[in-house]
Amino acid sequence: MAARLLVVAAVANAALAFSNTSPVVAWSSSSSYALDSLPARLDSTYHTVSLLESILSSEDICNHDAVVLVNQPGLHASDLRTLEPSTHIARSIASAHSSRQYPYLPSHHSHANGILSLAESVSSKCGSRLLQYAPGKDKVTLQPNSKHVLCMNMPHLDKSGHSRKTTMAQHESLLGDELSSITSSFPNHLIIFTGSPLGSHSKRQVPDRPILDLSSDSFSSFAPTNTTLPTGGVLKRYQLLTPGLITALLIAFFVLVPVVMMGMKALASIQNPIRVDVSKSYNAQERKNQ
């Protein structure tokens, strides 16, 4: 029993490691060395901000007319997996010349400030116009004749269950319309979509960084260039079972079932002596009558 409890605890800790991770999905309309040069496997030194820094510090980053950074607090890999193949994001990645998908990267505590700092660096390096806004709330004017670095802040995603899936679909539709307008003005573009930890006002509290070995095949993957996305949405092949469901199943099979079996055996051992006593008393009475 103790060994089983240790196994459950170990698996539960591994499942909790996913709670502080965020996906990073990037694609470009033209061949991008910044994306194609990324390693197939990310080691444990990478987190969301360091990966963005690696992409945005590439020598060819200024070749793009528009660099778009989309940040959505609370976004998980499972949220992208629920998107339909017909959505703008899924279709854009499927048709992109270069693309990468990293579903489980440790989120950095300075994620939001780090993105803005990187955007300012790219803007200064490339002489681009820097704009920061929230789609659907702020109106911006694009200048097609100038390079742009756009920082888009999506609404927080802090719901759960069916309402979370519905909210994610609404956010994707809003983001899709915005990206469609941007890409029509800037055919040569690079887009990065990532999540970040929710703020302290949210119900979900996120620690600084989990212990997660990203060198493992099960925890890190990428989408090769010009790869058609699997049917069902973005990142479909990741996280088929949620950590909570895995933990619940393990507890049910390794803890509850043995406890029930032990209880049944205990009840059976209590009833057996009573049956023996009744049998003996019956035989004694029968002999007396004879």
Rosetta silent file (secondary structure, phi, psi, omega in degrees, C-alpha in Angstrom):
SEQUENCE: MAARLLVVAAVANAALAFSNTSPVVAWSSSSSYALDSLPARLDSTYHTVSLLESILSSEDICNHDAVVLVNQPGLHASDLRTLEPSTHIARSIASAHSSRQYPYLPSHHSHANGILSLAESVSSKCGSRLLQYAPGKDKVTLQPNSKHVLCMNMPHLDKSGHSRKTTMAQHESLLGDELSSITSSFPNHLIIFTGSPLGSHSKRQVPDRPILDLSSDSFSSFAPTNTTLPTGGVLKRYQLLTPGLITALLIAFFVLVPVVMMGMKALASIQNPIRVDVSKSYNAQERKNQ
SCORE:     score description
SCORE:     0.000 S_00000001
   1 L     0.000  -42.686 -179.985    0.000    0.000    0.000 S_00000001
   2 H   -62.226  -40.108  179.478    2.815    2.408    0.881 S_00000001
   3 H   -63.549  -39.468  179.649    4.510    1.738   -2.450 S_00000001
   4 H   -66.148  -39.471  178.120    1.289    2.480   -4.306 S_00000001
   5 H   -63.968  -37.163  177.451    0.838    5.743   -2.442 S_00000001
   6 H   -65.003  -39.485  178.157    4.381    6.751   -3.368 S_00000001
   7 H   -63.445  -44.617  179.375    3.655    6.024   -7.028 S_00000001
   8 H   -61.587  -43.193 -179.455    0.480    8.117   -6.897 S_00000001
   9 H   -63.677  -40.234 -179.748    2.324   10.985   -5.221 S_00000001
  10 H   -65.036  -43.870  179.970    5.110   10.893   -7.810 S_00000001
  11 H   -67.738  -37.551  178.590    2.692   10.941  -10.733 S_00000001
  12 H   -62.714  -40.478  177.902    0.649   13.708   -9.114 S_00000001
  13 H   -64.271  -38.797  178.122    3.776   15.846   -8.766 S_00000001
  14 H   -65.387  -38.323  179.313    4.606   15.260  -12.427 S_00000001
  15 H   -67.145  -38.083  179.858    1.083   16.278  -13.417 S_00000001
  16 H   -66.141  -22.299  179.225    1.288   19.459  -11.344 S_00000001
  17 H   -61.270  -29.026 -179.718    4.417   20.423  -13.262 S_00000001
  18 H   -72.203  -17.581 -174.857    2.207   21.193  -16.270 S_00000001
  19 H   -68.733  -20.015 -179.244    0.233   23.777  -14.266 S_00000001
  20 H  -112.572   32.651  178.248    3.022   26.352  -14.604 S_00000001
  21 E  -117.018  155.615  178.750    3.705   25.895  -18.302 S_00000001
  22 E  -136.011  147.703  177.328    2.617   27.916  -21.306 S_00000001
  23 E   -83.058  152.939  171.210    2.636   27.150  -25.025 S_00000001
  24 E  -129.271  117.564  179.772    4.635   29.098  -27.580 S_00000001
  25 E  -121.326  126.432 -177.524    3.435   28.881  -31.182 S_00000001
  26 E  -134.693  143.612  177.088    5.243   30.818  -33.909 S_00000001
  27 E  -152.671  157.803 -179.712    4.890   30.981  -37.675 S_00000001
  28 E  -138.373  151.506 -178.231    6.005   33.180  -40.562 S_00000001
  29 L   -78.687  -17.241  177.293    4.722   33.832  -44.060 S_00000001
  30 L  -127.358  167.939 -179.725    8.233   33.515  -45.513 S_00000001
  31 L   -59.878  128.746 -174.572   11.191   31.307  -44.737 S_00000001
  32 L  -124.969  117.760  175.705   12.534   32.340  -41.338 S_00000001
  33 H   -66.495  -31.212  179.991   15.964   31.422  -40.020 S_00000001
  34 H   -58.535  -35.052  179.235   14.792   32.599  -36.600 S_00000001
  35 H   -91.593  -43.215 -176.453   12.319   29.699  -36.505 S_00000001
  36 H   -65.402  -24.566 -178.140   14.102   27.102  -38.632 S_00000001
  37 L   -85.495   -4.392  179.768   17.241   27.354  -36.480 S_00000001
  38 L   -67.358  143.879 -179.703   15.412   26.485  -33.261 S_00000001
  39 L   -69.524  152.646  177.986   16.423   23.125  -31.747 S_00000001
  40 L   -67.255  -32.780  179.398   14.084   20.176  -32.000 S_00000001
  41 L  -124.163  133.628  179.150   14.367   19.668  -28.244 S_00000001
  42 L   -96.227  131.844  178.754   14.605   22.421  -25.678 S_00000001
  43 L   -81.382  179.870 -171.751   16.807   21.822  -22.669 S_00000001
  44 L   -71.368   -7.431  179.189   15.896   22.782  -19.118 S_00000001
  45 L   -81.167  -13.486 -177.823   17.438   26.253  -19.432 S_00000001
  46 L   -83.534  140.877  165.915   14.646   27.433  -21.719 S_00000001
  47 L  -139.338 -177.044 -172.589   11.514   29.195  -20.545 S_00000001
  48 H   -58.419  -45.362 -176.614    8.979   31.352  -22.401 S_00000001
  49 H   -68.998  -41.164 -179.176   10.973   34.591  -22.242 S_00000001
  50 H   -66.383  -34.094  177.093   14.308   32.998  -23.171 S_00000001
  51 H   -67.748  -43.539  177.509   12.724   31.298  -26.195 S_00000001
  52 H   -61.940  -38.623  178.174   11.205   34.584  -27.374 S_00000001
  53 H   -63.636  -39.261  178.751   14.571   36.252  -26.902 S_00000001
  54 H   -63.518  -39.409 -179.664   16.203   33.553  -29.027 S_00000001
  55 H   -71.361  -47.866 -171.946   13.696   34.136  -31.841 S_00000001
  56 H   -77.680  -13.567  177.793   13.657   37.932  -31.746 S_00000001
  57 L   -93.900    4.623  179.878   17.436   38.295  -31.542 S_00000001
  58 L   -65.043  152.272 -176.474   17.938   36.403  -34.804 S_00000001
  59 L   -66.125  -28.456 -175.764   19.854   38.189  -37.547 S_00000001
  60 L   -96.520   13.376 -176.555   16.985   37.979  -40.041 S_00000001
  61 H   -64.343  -30.339 -178.949   14.277   39.321  -37.734 S_00000001
  62 H   -77.779   -5.548  177.021   14.348   42.692  -39.526 S_00000001
  63 H   -71.425  -19.266 -179.132   13.514   41.003  -42.833 S_00000001
  64 L   -87.084  137.119  178.488    9.885   40.846  -41.738 S_00000001
  65 L   -72.158  -28.053  178.957    7.685   43.870  -42.327 S_00000001
  66 E  -140.440  131.172  173.043    5.659   43.063  -39.223 S_00000001
  67 E  -114.974  117.991 -174.164    6.575   41.164  -36.063 S_00000001
  68 E  -112.399  124.641  178.049    3.482   40.361  -34.001 S_00000001
  69 E  -113.772  115.418 -178.445    3.695   39.254  -30.359 S_00000001
  70 E  -111.065  122.759 -179.916    0.430   37.947  -28.917 S_00000001
  71 E  -119.962  128.875  177.570    0.241   37.285  -25.186 S_00000001
  72 E  -128.528  107.771  178.445   -2.750   35.679  -23.461 S_00000001
  73 E   -61.212  133.460  178.157   -2.566   35.190  -19.679 S_00000001
  74 L    90.154   -1.883 -177.963   -3.796   31.770  -18.594 S_00000001
  75 L   -70.923  134.228  177.012   -3.400   30.112  -22.012 S_00000001
  76 L  -120.004  163.118  178.061   -2.562   26.377  -21.914 S_00000001
  77 H   -60.881  -35.136 -179.387   -1.582   23.911  -24.617 S_00000001
  78 H   -65.284  -26.842  177.653   -4.921   22.132  -24.143 S_00000001
  79 H   -68.298  -40.584  177.880   -6.727   25.361  -25.112 S_00000001
  80 H   -69.461  -31.887 -179.233   -4.985   25.431  -28.483 S_00000001
  81 H   -66.015  -25.667 -178.485   -5.698   21.733  -28.947 S_00000001
  82 L   -80.624  -10.249 -178.593   -9.450   22.416  -28.794 S_00000001
  83 L   -69.560  141.771  178.712   -9.335   24.820  -31.744 S_00000001
  84 L   -74.979  152.052  179.051  -10.903   23.599  -34.957 S_00000001
  85 L   -62.024  -18.601 -178.275   -8.720   23.190  -38.076 S_00000001
  86 L   -83.578   -6.177 -179.134  -10.838   25.855  -39.778 S_00000001
  87 L   -69.965  160.971 -176.533   -9.759   28.598  -37.351 S_00000001
  88 H   -62.024  -42.163 -178.134   -7.428   31.351  -38.515 S_00000001
  89 H   -63.646  -47.140 -178.968   -4.542   30.224  -36.299 S_00000001
  90 H   -62.506  -43.886 -179.734   -4.700   26.598  -37.435 S_00000001
  91 H   -67.070  -36.298 -179.846   -4.934   27.539  -41.118 S_00000001
  92 H   -65.999  -42.297  179.478   -2.102   30.059  -40.799 S_00000001
  93 H   -67.501  -39.335 -178.756    0.249   27.512  -39.243 S_00000001
  94 H   -63.736  -32.631 -177.064   -0.682   24.879  -41.807 S_00000001
  95 H   -99.694    1.878 -176.175    0.176   27.216  -44.691 S_00000001
  96 L   -73.120  148.087  175.905    3.212   28.887  -43.094 S_00000001
  97 L   -71.937  -36.460  178.296    6.667   28.574  -44.652 S_00000001
  98 E  -135.634  138.892  178.809    8.221   28.228  -41.195 S_00000001
  99 E  -157.032  153.428  176.194    6.553   27.289  -37.932 S_00000001
 100 E  -144.072  144.962  177.275    7.323   25.930  -34.497 S_00000001
 101 E  -133.327  120.286  174.694    5.125   24.675  -31.663 S_00000001
 102 E  -121.540  105.468 -171.191    6.346   24.210  -28.095 S_00000001
 103 E   -77.299  -31.888 -172.687    3.406   23.181  -25.901 S_00000001
 104 E  -128.789   84.650  175.975    4.939   23.024  -22.414 S_00000001
 105 E  -109.290  135.998  176.698    7.462   25.732  -21.593 S_00000001
 106 E   -58.274  132.630  179.893    7.986   26.911  -18.008 S_00000001
 107 L   -81.282  136.923  179.946    6.419   30.337  -17.578 S_00000001
 108 L   -93.072  144.715 -175.968    8.719   33.090  -16.376 S_00000001
 109 L   -66.775  -22.753  179.600    7.568   35.466  -13.625 S_00000001
 110 L  -104.328   33.026 -173.208    8.608   38.503  -15.713 S_00000001
 111 H   -57.779  -53.531 -175.340    6.860   37.265  -18.854 S_00000001
 112 H   -61.870  -47.614  179.115    4.779   40.382  -19.630 S_00000001
 113 H   -66.038  -33.750  179.650    7.601   42.845  -18.970 S_00000001
 114 H   -65.601  -39.868  178.963   10.002   40.601  -20.854 S_00000001
 115 H   -63.733  -45.316 -179.499    7.844   40.634  -23.993 S_00000001
 116 H   -63.733  -40.391  179.047    7.576   44.425  -23.980 S_00000001
 117 H   -64.103  -41.592  178.187   11.314   44.793  -23.449 S_00000001
 118 H   -66.113  -39.061  178.807   12.051   42.432  -26.347 S_00000001
 119 H   -63.204  -41.198  178.042    9.571   44.281  -28.566 S_00000001
 120 H   -64.012  -37.301  179.196   11.284   47.585  -27.805 S_00000001
 121 H   -65.499  -43.531  178.765   14.639   46.022  -28.646 S_00000001
 122 H   -65.577  -41.324  179.561   13.396   44.755  -32.025 S_00000001
 123 H   -60.638  -42.408  179.388   11.763   48.106  -32.767 S_00000001
 124 H   -69.177  -39.585 -178.095   15.009   49.938  -32.055 S_00000001
 125 H   -67.485  -41.586 -174.081   17.110   47.448  -34.024 S_00000001
 126 H   -98.762   -2.767 -176.397   14.903   47.426  -37.130 S_00000001
 127 L    65.850   35.825 -176.229   13.636   51.003  -36.997 S_00000001
 128 L   -94.001  158.384  176.278   10.095   49.669  -36.678 S_00000001
 129 E   -84.243  124.646 -176.703    7.012   51.361  -35.340 S_00000001
 130 E   -99.081  126.220  177.573    6.068   49.886  -31.953 S_00000001
 131 E  -130.161  135.930  176.298    2.398   49.538  -31.017 S_00000001
 132 E  -126.554  125.501 -176.194    0.920   47.930  -27.906 S_00000001
 133 E  -160.639  169.806  177.892   -2.831   47.398  -27.675 S_00000001
 134 L  -109.407  119.622  179.907   -5.709   45.072  -26.773 S_00000001
 135 L   -58.208  137.409  179.647   -7.696   43.685  -29.740 S_00000001
 136 L    86.447  -14.665 -179.610  -11.336   44.707  -29.677 S_00000001
 137 L  -114.960  -48.963 -177.836  -10.698   47.548  -27.217 S_00000001
 138 L  -101.205  139.104  176.371   -7.981   49.764  -28.641 S_00000001
 139 L  -101.638  130.982  179.699   -7.985   51.095  -32.182 S_00000001
 140 L  -125.179  153.687  178.228   -4.648   51.412  -33.940 S_00000001
 141 L  -111.295  120.488 -179.519   -3.668   52.796  -37.312 S_00000001
 142 L   -92.021  146.396  177.712   -1.229   50.741  -39.357 S_00000001
 143 L  -116.848   98.367 -174.709    1.152   52.262  -41.877 S_00000001
 144 L   -56.698  -22.842 -178.340    1.833   49.661  -44.599 S_00000001
 145 L   -84.793   -1.929 -179.133    4.919   51.552  -45.799 S_00000001
 146 L  -121.015  150.892  174.110    6.652   51.216  -42.409 S_00000001
 147 L   -72.677  148.053 -177.735    7.899   48.225  -40.456 S_00000001
 148 E  -132.512  145.726  166.322    5.869   47.410  -37.351 S_00000001
 149 E  -121.087  116.745 -173.443    6.326   45.568  -34.077 S_00000001
 150 E  -113.901  124.597  175.001    2.909   44.860  -32.578 S_00000001
 151 E  -106.913  113.648 -177.786    2.321   43.730  -28.986 S_00000001
 152 E  -109.267  125.514  179.881   -1.210   42.410  -28.563 S_00000001
 153 E  -103.863  107.856 -179.923   -2.616   41.745  -25.090 S_00000001
 154 L   -81.335  159.460  177.205   -5.459   39.246  -25.197 S_00000001
 155 L   -62.175  154.050  178.373   -8.088   38.928  -22.416 S_00000001
 156 L   -64.288  145.344  177.405   -7.303   36.654  -19.484 S_00000001
 157 L  -115.606   94.059 -174.180   -8.380   33.035  -19.815 S_00000001
 158 L  -124.920   14.029  179.049   -9.341   31.933  -16.296 S_00000001
 159 L   -89.228  178.740  179.866  -12.496   29.867  -16.781 S_00000001
 160 L  -141.604  165.133  176.542  -12.823   26.087  -16.696 S_00000001
 161 H    67.027 -145.472 -176.520  -14.834   23.319  -18.316 S_00000001
 162 H   -65.421  -35.489 -179.815  -17.182   24.042  -21.201 S_00000001
 163 H   -64.823  -30.770  177.989  -17.197   27.791  -20.532 S_00000001
 164 H   -67.788  -43.016  179.092  -13.423   27.849  -20.998 S_00000001
 165 H   -63.596  -40.942  178.603  -13.697   26.193  -24.406 S_00000001
 166 H   -64.528  -43.935  179.561  -16.426   28.640  -25.433 S_00000001
 167 H   -63.882  -40.450  179.582  -14.394   31.615  -24.233 S_00000001
 168 H   -62.938  -39.478  178.437  -11.308   30.360  -26.046 S_00000001
 169 H   -63.831  -39.224  178.377  -13.280   30.084  -29.291 S_00000001
 170 H   -66.432  -42.377  179.058  -14.484   33.676  -28.876 S_00000001
 171 H   -64.903  -39.221  179.857  -10.961   34.921  -28.187 S_00000001
 172 H   -65.384  -37.958  178.219   -9.606   33.057  -31.207 S_00000001
 173 H   -64.026  -42.424  177.553  -12.253   34.625  -33.421 S_00000001
 174 H   -63.280  -45.629  179.790  -11.301   38.076  -32.139 S_00000001
 175 H   -66.782  -38.975  179.761   -7.604   37.364  -32.620 S_00000001
 176 H   -60.787  -42.577  178.178   -8.200   35.829  -36.038 S_00000001
 177 H   -63.165  -40.368 -179.221   -9.934   38.962  -37.312 S_00000001
 178 H   -67.951  -44.209 -179.938   -7.100   41.131  -36.019 S_00000001
 179 H   -66.818  -34.762  178.398   -4.371   38.945  -37.509 S_00000001
 180 H   -62.196  -40.386  178.487   -6.209   38.781  -40.823 S_00000001
 181 H   -67.244  -39.615 -178.602   -6.165   42.571  -41.015 S_00000001
 182 H   -68.613  -46.131 -176.839   -2.476   42.721  -40.097 S_00000001
 183 H   -67.786  -27.512  176.788   -1.344   40.032  -42.535 S_00000001
 184 H   -71.119  -30.488  178.154   -3.240   41.661  -45.398 S_00000001
 185 H   -83.668  -28.559 -178.319   -1.313   44.895  -44.765 S_00000001
 186 L  -130.068   87.076 -178.339    2.015   43.125  -44.164 S_00000001
 187 L   -59.549  -31.903  178.578    2.363   39.981  -46.322 S_00000001
 188 L   -96.910   98.897 -172.598    5.863   39.351  -44.944 S_00000001
 189 E  -139.528  160.688  173.100    5.217   38.787  -41.254 S_00000001
 190 E  -131.822  129.363 -175.753    6.228   36.725  -38.232 S_00000001
 191 E  -123.691  134.381  176.549    3.696   35.955  -35.503 S_00000001
 192 E  -124.402  124.243  179.799    4.314   34.549  -32.030 S_00000001
 193 E  -117.092  121.952 -176.322    1.387   33.437  -29.858 S_00000001
 194 E  -142.163  163.311  174.899    2.140   32.564  -26.249 S_00000001
 195 E  -105.984  173.556  179.000    0.560   32.281  -22.830 S_00000001
 196 E  -152.612  162.070  179.143    1.666   33.672  -19.493 S_00000001
 197 L   -62.598  146.884  175.094    0.870   33.149  -15.799 S_00000001
 198 L   -72.091  154.841 -179.409   -2.333   34.681  -14.511 S_00000001
 199 L   -70.470  172.595 -177.431   -2.062   37.656  -12.168 S_00000001
 200 L   -66.930  -17.829 -179.752   -2.366   37.454   -8.401 S_00000001
 201 L   -78.646  -11.441 -177.565   -6.009   38.540   -8.615 S_00000001
 202 L   -81.656  162.320  178.434   -6.924   35.312  -10.377 S_00000001
 203 L   -68.867  -32.094 -177.993   -8.096   32.155   -8.665 S_00000001
 204 L   -87.119  121.847  177.479   -5.189   30.171  -10.102 S_00000001
 205 L  -100.089  133.098 -175.136   -1.895   30.861   -8.363 S_00000001
 206 L  -118.937  124.505  176.444    1.244   30.069  -10.333 S_00000001
 207 L   -69.886  172.050 -175.924    4.693   29.569   -8.759 S_00000001
 208 L   -60.280  -51.467 -176.322    7.789   31.075  -10.349 S_00000001
 209 L  -162.753  132.205  179.295    8.981   27.960  -12.143 S_00000001
 210 L   -84.068  166.811  173.088    8.412   24.211  -11.861 S_00000001
 211 L   -87.948  106.499 -173.829   11.056   21.518  -12.009 S_00000001
 212 L  -142.170  122.856  179.406   10.532   20.205  -15.519 S_00000001
 213 L   -87.870  101.660 -177.477   13.001   18.400  -17.769 S_00000001
 214 L   -79.075   -1.637  177.899   12.226   19.703  -21.236 S_00000001
 215 L   -79.279  -11.876 -179.842   14.786   17.375  -22.808 S_00000001
 216 L   -75.157  142.254 -179.881   12.304   14.505  -22.472 S_00000001
 217 L   -61.882  -31.672 -175.276   10.362   13.555  -25.590 S_00000001
 218 L   -77.052  -14.640 -176.234    7.116   13.497  -23.640 S_00000001
 219 L  -111.562   -8.723 -177.559    7.479   17.082  -22.465 S_00000001
 220 L  -142.675  137.167  178.517    8.850   18.862  -25.525 S_00000001
 221 L  -155.369  172.289  177.326    8.019   18.769  -29.181 S_00000001
 222 L  -150.541  160.737  178.271    7.878   20.959  -32.235 S_00000001
 223 L  -100.149  117.874 -179.444    6.069   21.155  -35.522 S_00000001
 224 L   -61.988  160.809  179.809    8.435   20.771  -38.510 S_00000001
 225 L   -60.596  138.243  177.744    8.322   23.309  -41.300 S_00000001
 226 L    59.492   34.501  177.855    5.390   22.909  -43.699 S_00000001
 227 L   -94.746  130.496  178.193    3.796   20.193  -41.592 S_00000001
 228 L   -73.717  132.229 -177.748    0.035   19.764  -41.922 S_00000001
 229 L   -68.506  145.341  177.693   -1.670   20.004  -38.560 S_00000001
 230 L   -65.337  152.298 -179.214   -3.451   16.872  -37.292 S_00000001
 231 L   -62.506  132.940  177.142   -7.216   16.792  -37.582 S_00000001
 232 L   117.982  -13.342  175.787   -8.971   18.341  -34.598 S_00000001
 233 L   130.875 -178.343 -178.107   -6.980   21.504  -33.984 S_00000001
 234 L   -72.761  140.279  176.880   -3.650   22.919  -32.909 S_00000001
 235 L    58.164   35.137 -176.413   -1.461   20.771  -30.635 S_00000001
 236 L   -64.608  -32.794 -174.548   -3.931   17.887  -30.844 S_00000001
 237 L   -78.690   -0.251  179.794   -1.273   15.272  -30.202 S_00000001
 238 L  -102.768  147.598  171.555   -0.374   16.783  -26.842 S_00000001
 239 L    52.601   60.040  178.155   -2.036   16.199  -23.470 S_00000001
 240 L   -65.466  -34.471  174.195   -4.604   13.601  -24.464 S_00000001
 241 L  -118.160  133.381  179.928   -5.430   13.176  -20.771 S_00000001
 242 L   -72.346  153.777  178.952   -5.375   16.152  -18.447 S_00000001
 243 H   -56.835  -38.445  179.652   -3.176   15.938  -15.314 S_00000001
 244 H   -64.037  -40.571  179.653   -6.237   16.111  -13.080 S_00000001
 245 H   -68.197  -40.336  178.223   -7.903   13.184  -14.840 S_00000001
 246 H   -61.722  -44.767 -179.967   -4.732   11.097  -14.710 S_00000001
 247 H   -62.785  -42.098 -179.951   -4.360   11.752  -10.981 S_00000001
 248 H   -63.509  -41.631  179.279   -8.010   10.866  -10.320 S_00000001
 249 H   -65.015  -41.147  179.733   -7.717    7.580  -12.222 S_00000001
 250 H   -65.291  -41.440  178.776   -4.553    6.604  -10.373 S_00000001
 251 H   -64.060  -40.496 -178.580   -6.112    7.357   -6.999 S_00000001
 252 H   -64.011  -43.375 -174.208   -9.213    5.344   -7.911 S_00000001
 253 H   -82.650  -34.864 -173.555   -7.305    2.248   -9.048 S_00000001
 254 H   -99.595  -12.173 -179.040   -4.389    2.217   -6.614 S_00000001
 255 H  -119.002  -57.005 -174.393   -6.018    3.547   -3.438 S_00000001
 256 H   -67.068  -45.311 -178.087   -9.805    3.192   -3.417 S_00000001
 257 H   -61.670  -48.334  176.881  -10.008   -0.277   -4.986 S_00000001
 258 H   -60.085  -36.889  179.338   -7.499   -1.888   -2.559 S_00000001
 259 H   -64.097  -43.124  178.564   -9.268   -0.250    0.403 S_00000001
 260 H   -63.186  -42.824  179.761  -12.633   -1.645   -0.712 S_00000001
 261 H   -63.613  -41.965  178.497  -11.161   -5.131   -1.199 S_00000001
 262 H   -64.600  -37.479  177.992   -9.555   -5.078    2.244 S_00000001
 263 H   -64.541  -40.349  179.127  -12.864   -3.993    3.773 S_00000001
 264 H   -65.307  -40.310  178.230  -14.721   -6.859    2.117 S_00000001
 265 H   -65.617  -37.842  179.431  -12.165   -9.378    3.378 S_00000001
 266 H   -64.768  -41.795  177.994  -12.422   -7.950    6.889 S_00000001
 267 H   -64.221  -39.653  179.812  -16.217   -8.309    6.872 S_00000001
 268 H   -64.463  -38.988 -179.758  -15.953  -11.875    5.616 S_00000001
 269 H   -69.675  -27.272  178.500  -13.541  -12.822    8.418 S_00000001
 270 H   -74.913  -36.416 -176.086  -15.922  -11.393   11.036 S_00000001
 271 H   -77.116  -27.782 -175.924  -18.945  -13.353    9.786 S_00000001
 272 H   -60.517  -46.752  179.032  -17.259  -16.774    9.578 S_00000001
 273 H   -60.477  -34.427 -179.899  -16.982  -17.446   13.385 S_00000001
 274 H   -63.739  -42.436  179.581  -20.668  -16.621   13.844 S_00000001
 275 H   -64.279  -37.052  179.313  -21.660  -19.212   11.288 S_00000001
 276 H   -66.746  -42.230 -179.947  -19.495  -21.823   13.023 S_00000001
 277 H   -63.417  -41.116  179.709  -21.054  -21.065   16.426 S_00000001
 278 H   -63.694  -40.020 -179.376  -24.551  -21.393   15.046 S_00000001
 279 H   -64.827  -40.824 -179.599  -23.695  -24.718   13.482 S_00000001
 280 H   -66.919  -41.981 -179.206  -22.273  -26.076   16.766 S_00000001
 281 H   -65.277  -34.009  179.598  -25.273  -24.963   18.823 S_00000001
 282 H   -67.658  -42.224  179.522  -27.632  -26.634   16.406 S_00000001
 283 H   -65.541  -37.982  179.848  -25.814  -29.971   16.630 S_00000001
 284 H   -65.518  -41.042 -179.455  -25.814  -29.887   20.449 S_00000001
 285 H   -67.288  -37.623 -179.662  -29.554  -29.322   20.624 S_00000001
 286 H   -65.474  -40.750  178.794  -30.216  -32.120   18.164 S_00000001
 287 H   -65.686  -36.234 -179.250  -28.215  -34.595   20.236 S_00000001
 288 H   -64.559  -39.844  179.380  -30.100  -33.586   23.389 S_00000001
 289 H   -66.064  -33.180  179.364  -33.452  -34.348   21.798 S_00000001
 290 L   -70.099    0.000    0.000  -32.225  -37.758   20.758 S_00000001
